Amino acid sequence: MLNPDVGKSGAGWADPAPIFAALGDRTRLSLLMKLSDGDARSIAKLSTDTLLTRQAITKHLRVLEGAGLVASLRVGRESRFAARRETIDEARAYLDRVSGHWDDALARLKTFVEPAG
Amino acid sequence: MLNPDVGKSGAGWADPAPIFAALGDRTRLSLLMKLSDGDARSIAKLSTDTLLTRQAITKHLRVLEGAGLVASLRVGRESRFAARRETIDEARAYLDRVSGHWDDALARLKTFVEPAG
DNA sequence: TTATTGGGCAACTTAAGGGTTGCTTATCTG
DNA sequence: CAGATAAGCAACCCTTAAGTTGCCCAATAA
C-alpha cells in the first residue's frame, strides 16, 4: 500500500505521539537515516550492515510505515521503502509548537522558585 | 536534581532515540504542552485535568526528565517541573537532518520503480 | 499541634515491544 | 526446470512500560 492517511485532517490535529513513538528506537532511526536521501530501498538492502535478522528489520519498517514515516511499494519480488517527508515535517511542526512559546533561560530559572502564581 | 547531561557531547552525536521515545506518549506530550509556556509547575498542578493518578503522572514526568526534556527542582514540599528547550531543539535538529536531504515528491515516486542502482 | 496537602517508595498486574526461529510463497536467473 | 533470492506469516521468548494500590514522610496552614 502506498499510504494510510496518518496526516493532518482539516481542522483539528492528529495525535503525533505515534509518530514520535516510531522514532523512539535506535534501529528505526538508523533505517530512516539510510532513507534520508529520498531513494527507496528493498528490505534486503536495508538489512545489510546490521546485526538483526531480516524479520526484525521488516517489523521495524512496518512500524515506521504505520506511523506514516515511510511508504512501501512492492516491485517485482521486493518491497521498496522510502521516507515520507510530510510526516517528518509534521513531527517538526509539533516540536516547533512546544518549543516556540517562551523566551530565555533566565526567565525559566525564575519560574522555578517563584510562587505558583 | 537540575539535570544530567543528556545533551550533545563535543564531536559525535548522542543517540536521540530516547528523546523521541519519551515524546512517544500522548500523556507525556500533553504534559510538555502544559509546560510549553516556560513556566514551572508542581506535580499536583500537572495532575489536574487528567484521568490518571498522581503516581502515573509522576512516572511520566520522570521519564521526560530522564530524556532531558524537562528539569525538576524541589521547592518547599513541591517538585516543580519545567520544559527544557535545548533538548526539544535537539530533537528538531535531528529531524532536520533526516528531512533536509532530498527534493521533491516526484523524484521519490521515480525511485520506487527504478532499478536498485 | 493537628490536619491537610504534596510527594516519594515499593509491589504488583497487564499489555506491548523487540527479537528470534521455522516454514511457505513468489520472483528472478541459469 | 532447478536453484537461489526476497519476503510474508505465525508462534513463541523475554523484557520493559503503563498504570494501579497502599503506605509513609515532610512541609504548610488552621
GROMACS .gro file of N, CA and C in nm, chain A residues 17-98:
model
  246
   17ALA      N    1   0.181   1.153   1.889
   17ALA     CA    2   0.253   1.060   1.975
   17ALA      C    3   0.298   0.934   1.901
   18PRO      N    4   0.213   0.873   1.820
   18PRO     CA    5   0.257   0.753   1.748
   18PRO      C    6   0.376   0.779   1.656
   19ILE      N    7   0.382   0.897   1.601
   19ILE     CA    8   0.497   0.931   1.517
   19ILE      C    9   0.625   0.932   1.599
   20PHE      N   10   0.619   1.000   1.713
   20PHE     CA   11   0.738   1.005   1.798
   20PHE      C   12   0.773   0.867   1.852
   21ALA      N   13   0.670   0.791   1.884
   21ALA     CA   14   0.695   0.655   1.933
   21ALA      C   15   0.772   0.575   1.828
   22ALA      N   16   0.732   0.591   1.703
   22ALA     CA   17   0.800   0.520   1.596
   22ALA      C   18   0.945   0.567   1.582
   23LEU      N   19   0.967   0.693   1.611
   23LEU     CA   20   1.102   0.747   1.602
   23LEU      C   21   1.187   0.708   1.723
   24GLY      N   22   1.121   0.660   1.825
   24GLY     CA   23   1.190   0.636   1.951
   24GLY      C   24   1.264   0.504   1.960
   25ASP      N   25   1.325   0.465   1.854
   25ASP     CA   26   1.401   0.340   1.854
   25ASP      C   27   1.523   0.357   1.765
   26ARG      N   28   1.635   0.320   1.820
   26ARG     CA   29   1.763   0.339   1.752
   26ARG      C   30   1.765   0.275   1.613
   27THR      N   31   1.718   0.153   1.606
   27THR     CA   32   1.718   0.082   1.478
   27THR      C   33   1.633   0.156   1.375
   28ARG      N   34   1.516   0.198   1.418
   28ARG     CA   35   1.428   0.267   1.324
   28ARG      C   36   1.485   0.400   1.281
   29LEU      N   37   1.550   0.470   1.374
   29LEU     CA   38   1.612   0.596   1.336
   29LEU      C   39   1.719   0.572   1.232
   30SER      N   40   1.794   0.464   1.247
   30SER     CA   41   1.902   0.442   1.153
   30SER      C   42   1.845   0.399   1.017
   31LEU      N   43   1.733   0.330   1.019
   31LEU     CA   44   1.667   0.299   0.893
   31LEU      C   45   1.623   0.427   0.823
   32LEU      N   46   1.565   0.515   0.902
   32LEU     CA   47   1.519   0.641   0.845
   32LEU      C   48   1.635   0.723   0.792
   33MET      N   49   1.747   0.712   0.861
   33MET     CA   50   1.865   0.782   0.815
   33MET      C   51   1.910   0.730   0.679
   34LYS      N   52   1.910   0.597   0.667
   34LYS     CA   53   1.950   0.538   0.539
   34LYS      C   54   1.861   0.588   0.426
   35LEU      N   55   1.736   0.610   0.461
   35LEU     CA   56   1.639   0.652   0.359
   35LEU      C   57   1.633   0.803   0.343
   36SER      N   58   1.717   0.872   0.419
   36SER     CA   59   1.704   1.017   0.424
   36SER      C   60   1.750   1.087   0.296
   37ASP      N   61   1.796   1.011   0.198
   37ASP     CA   62   1.832   1.075   0.071
   37ASP      C   63   1.714   1.072  -0.026
   38GLY      N   64   1.604   1.012   0.017
   38GLY     CA   65   1.485   1.013  -0.068
   38GLY      C   66   1.473   0.893  -0.160
   39ASP      N   67   1.577   0.813  -0.167
   39ASP     CA   68   1.570   0.694  -0.251
   39ASP      C   69   1.501   0.579  -0.178
   40ALA      N   70   1.438   0.493  -0.257
   40ALA     CA   71   1.372   0.376  -0.200
   40ALA      C   72   1.469   0.258  -0.199
   41ARG      N   73   1.454   0.174  -0.098
   41ARG     CA   74   1.542   0.057  -0.086
   41ARG      C   75   1.461  -0.066  -0.046
   42SER      N   76   1.511  -0.180  -0.086
   42SER     CA   77   1.446  -0.306  -0.051
   42SER      C   78   1.478  -0.344   0.093
   43ILE      N   79   1.398  -0.434   0.146
   43ILE     CA   80   1.422  -0.482   0.281
   43ILE      C   81   1.559  -0.549   0.291
   44ALA      N   82   1.591  -0.627   0.191
   44ALA     CA   83   1.720  -0.695   0.189
   44ALA      C   84   1.833  -0.594   0.201
   45LYS      N   85   1.823  -0.489   0.120
   45LYS     CA   86   1.927  -0.388   0.122
   45LYS      C   87   1.933  -0.317   0.257
   46LEU      N   88   1.817  -0.293   0.314
   46LEU     CA   89   1.813  -0.225   0.443
   46LEU      C   90   1.859  -0.315   0.557
   47SER      N   91   1.865  -0.445   0.529
   47SER     CA   92   1.904  -0.540   0.633
   47SER      C   93   2.055  -0.563   0.639
   48THR      N   94   2.125  -0.514   0.539
   48THR     CA   95   2.270  -0.529   0.544
   48THR      C   96   2.328  -0.432   0.645
   49ASP      N   97   2.446  -0.463   0.692
   49ASP     CA   98   2.512  -0.378   0.792
   49ASP      C   99   2.433  -0.365   0.921
   50THR      N  100   2.367  -0.471   0.958
   50THR     CA  101   2.300  -0.470   1.087
   50THR      C  102   2.310  -0.610   1.146
   51LEU      N  103   2.303  -0.616   1.277
   51LEU     CA  104   2.314  -0.747   1.342
   51LEU      C  105   2.179  -0.817   1.346
   52LEU      N  106   2.075  -0.743   1.327
   52LEU     CA  107   1.941  -0.800   1.340
   52LEU      C  108   1.904  -0.886   1.219
   53THR      N  109   1.803  -0.968   1.240
   53THR     CA  110   1.753  -1.051   1.131
   53THR      C  111   1.666  -0.966   1.037
   54ARG      N  112   1.646  -1.023   0.919
   54ARG     CA  113   1.561  -0.955   0.822
   54ARG      C  114   1.421  -0.933   0.878
   55GLN      N  115   1.371  -1.031   0.950
   55GLN     CA  116   1.237  -1.019   1.007
   55GLN      C  117   1.227  -0.900   1.103
   56ALA      N  118   1.328  -0.885   1.183
   56ALA     CA  119   1.329  -0.773   1.278
   56ALA      C  120   1.322  -0.641   1.202
   57ILE      N  121   1.406  -0.633   1.099
   57ILE     CA  122   1.406  -0.511   1.018
   57ILE      C  123   1.269  -0.488   0.955
   58THR      N  124   1.211  -0.596   0.906
   58THR     CA  125   1.078  -0.585   0.846
   58THR      C  126   0.978  -0.528   0.946
   59LYS      N  127   0.981  -0.583   1.066
   59LYS     CA  128   0.889  -0.532   1.169
   59LYS      C  129   0.908  -0.383   1.190
   60HIS      N  130   1.034  -0.343   1.201
   60HIS     CA  131   1.061  -0.201   1.224
   60HIS      C  132   1.009  -0.116   1.109
   61LEU      N  133   1.029  -0.167   0.988
   61LEU     CA  134   0.981  -0.092   0.872
   61LEU      C  135   0.830  -0.078   0.874
   62ARG      N  136   0.764  -0.184   0.917
   62ARG     CA  137   0.617  -0.178   0.923
   62ARG      C  138   0.570  -0.079   1.029
   63VAL      N  139   0.646  -0.072   1.137
   63VAL     CA  140   0.613   0.027   1.240
   63VAL      C  141   0.627   0.168   1.183
   64LEU      N  142   0.737   0.190   1.113
   64LEU     CA  143   0.758   0.321   1.051
   64LEU      C  144   0.646   0.351   0.952
   65GLU      N  145   0.607   0.249   0.878
   65GLU     CA  146   0.500   0.268   0.781
   65GLU      C  147   0.368   0.300   0.851
   66GLY      N  148   0.342   0.228   0.959
   66GLY     CA  149   0.219   0.253   1.034
   66GLY      C  150   0.210   0.395   1.085
   67ALA      N  151   0.325   0.452   1.115
   67ALA     CA  152   0.327   0.589   1.164
   67ALA      C  153   0.329   0.690   1.050
   68GLY      N  154   0.338   0.640   0.928
   68GLY     CA  155   0.339   0.730   0.813
   68GLY      C  156   0.475   0.787   0.781
   69LEU      N  157   0.577   0.734   0.846
   69LEU     CA  158   0.711   0.790   0.825
   69LEU      C  159   0.777   0.735   0.701
   70VAL      N  160   0.732   0.620   0.655
   70VAL     CA  161   0.781   0.567   0.528
   70VAL      C  162   0.662   0.513   0.449
   71ALA      N  163   0.683   0.494   0.323
   71ALA     CA  164   0.582   0.432   0.238
   71ALA      C  165   0.649   0.314   0.170
   72SER      N  166   0.570   0.211   0.141
   72SER     CA  167   0.628   0.095   0.076
   72SER      C  168   0.554   0.063  -0.052
   73LEU      N  169   0.626   0.002  -0.144
   73LEU     CA  170   0.566  -0.038  -0.269
   73LEU      C  171   0.635  -0.166  -0.314
   74ARG      N  172   0.554  -0.263  -0.348
   74ARG     CA  173   0.615  -0.388  -0.391
   74ARG      C  174   0.645  -0.380  -0.540
   75VAL      N  175   0.769  -0.401  -0.574
   75VAL     CA  176   0.805  -0.401  -0.716
   75VAL      C  177   0.880  -0.530  -0.743
   76GLY      N  178   0.823  -0.611  -0.827
   76GLY     CA  179   0.881  -0.742  -0.853
   76GLY      C  180   0.874  -0.825  -0.727
   77ARG      N  181   0.983  -0.885  -0.691
   77ARG     CA  182   0.978  -0.967  -0.570
   77ARG      C  183   1.021  -0.890  -0.447
   78GLU      N  184   1.054  -0.764  -0.465
   78GLU     CA  185   1.099  -0.692  -0.347
   78GLU      C  186   1.005  -0.578  -0.303
   79SER      N  187   1.013  -0.546  -0.176
   79SER     CA  188   0.938  -0.436  -0.119
   79SER      C  189   1.031  -0.318  -0.101
   80ARG      N  190   0.998  -0.210  -0.168
   80ARG     CA  191   1.083  -0.093  -0.156
   80ARG      C  192   1.022   0.006  -0.058
   81PHE      N  193   1.107   0.060   0.025
   81PHE     CA  194   1.063   0.159   0.123
   81PHE      C  195   1.129   0.293   0.098
   82ALA      N  196   1.050   0.398   0.112
   82ALA     CA  197   1.104   0.533   0.101
   82ALA      C  198   1.049   0.619   0.214
   83ALA      N  199   1.129   0.713   0.258
   83ALA     CA  200   1.088   0.803   0.366
   83ALA      C  201   0.980   0.899   0.316
   84ARG      N  202   0.892   0.939   0.407
   84ARG     CA  203   0.789   1.036   0.372
   84ARG      C  204   0.814   1.167   0.445
   85ARG      N  205   0.852   1.266   0.368
   85ARG     CA  206   0.887   1.392   0.429
   85ARG      C  207   0.769   1.458   0.502
   86GLU      N  208   0.651   1.441   0.449
   86GLU     CA  209   0.534   1.507   0.510
   86GLU      C  210   0.524   1.478   0.659
   87THR      N  211   0.537   1.350   0.692
   87THR     CA  212   0.518   1.310   0.831
   87THR      C  213   0.633   1.358   0.919
   88ILE      N  214   0.753   1.351   0.863
   88ILE     CA  215   0.867   1.404   0.938
   88ILE      C  216   0.846   1.551   0.968
   89ASP      N  217   0.798   1.622   0.868
   89ASP     CA  218   0.774   1.765   0.887
   89ASP      C  219   0.662   1.790   0.988
   90GLU      N  220   0.568   1.698   0.990
   90GLU     CA  221   0.460   1.711   1.087
   90GLU      C  222   0.518   1.705   1.229
   91ALA      N  223   0.609   1.612   1.250
   91ALA     CA  224   0.673   1.600   1.380
   91ALA      C  225   0.750   1.727   1.413
   92ARG      N  226   0.821   1.777   1.313
   92ARG     CA  227   0.898   1.900   1.336
   92ARG      C  228   0.806   2.014   1.374
   93ALA      N  229   0.693   2.023   1.303
   93ALA     CA  230   0.599   2.132   1.330
   93ALA      C  231   0.548   2.124   1.474
   94TYR      N  232   0.526   2.001   1.518
   94TYR     CA  233   0.479   1.986   1.655
   94TYR      C  234   0.584   2.036   1.754
   95LEU      N  235   0.706   1.997   1.731
   95LEU     CA  236   0.813   2.042   1.820
   95LEU      C  237   0.825   2.193   1.819
   96ASP      N  238   0.800   2.251   1.702
   96ASP     CA  239   0.801   2.397   1.696
   96ASP      C  240   0.699   2.455   1.793
   97ARG      N  241   0.584   2.391   1.797
   97ARG     CA  242   0.478   2.443   1.884
   97ARG      C  243   0.517   2.436   2.030
   98VAL      N  244   0.578   2.325   2.072
   98VAL     CA  245   0.610   2.318   2.214
   98VAL      C  246   0.736   2.397   2.247
   0.00000   0.00000   0.00000
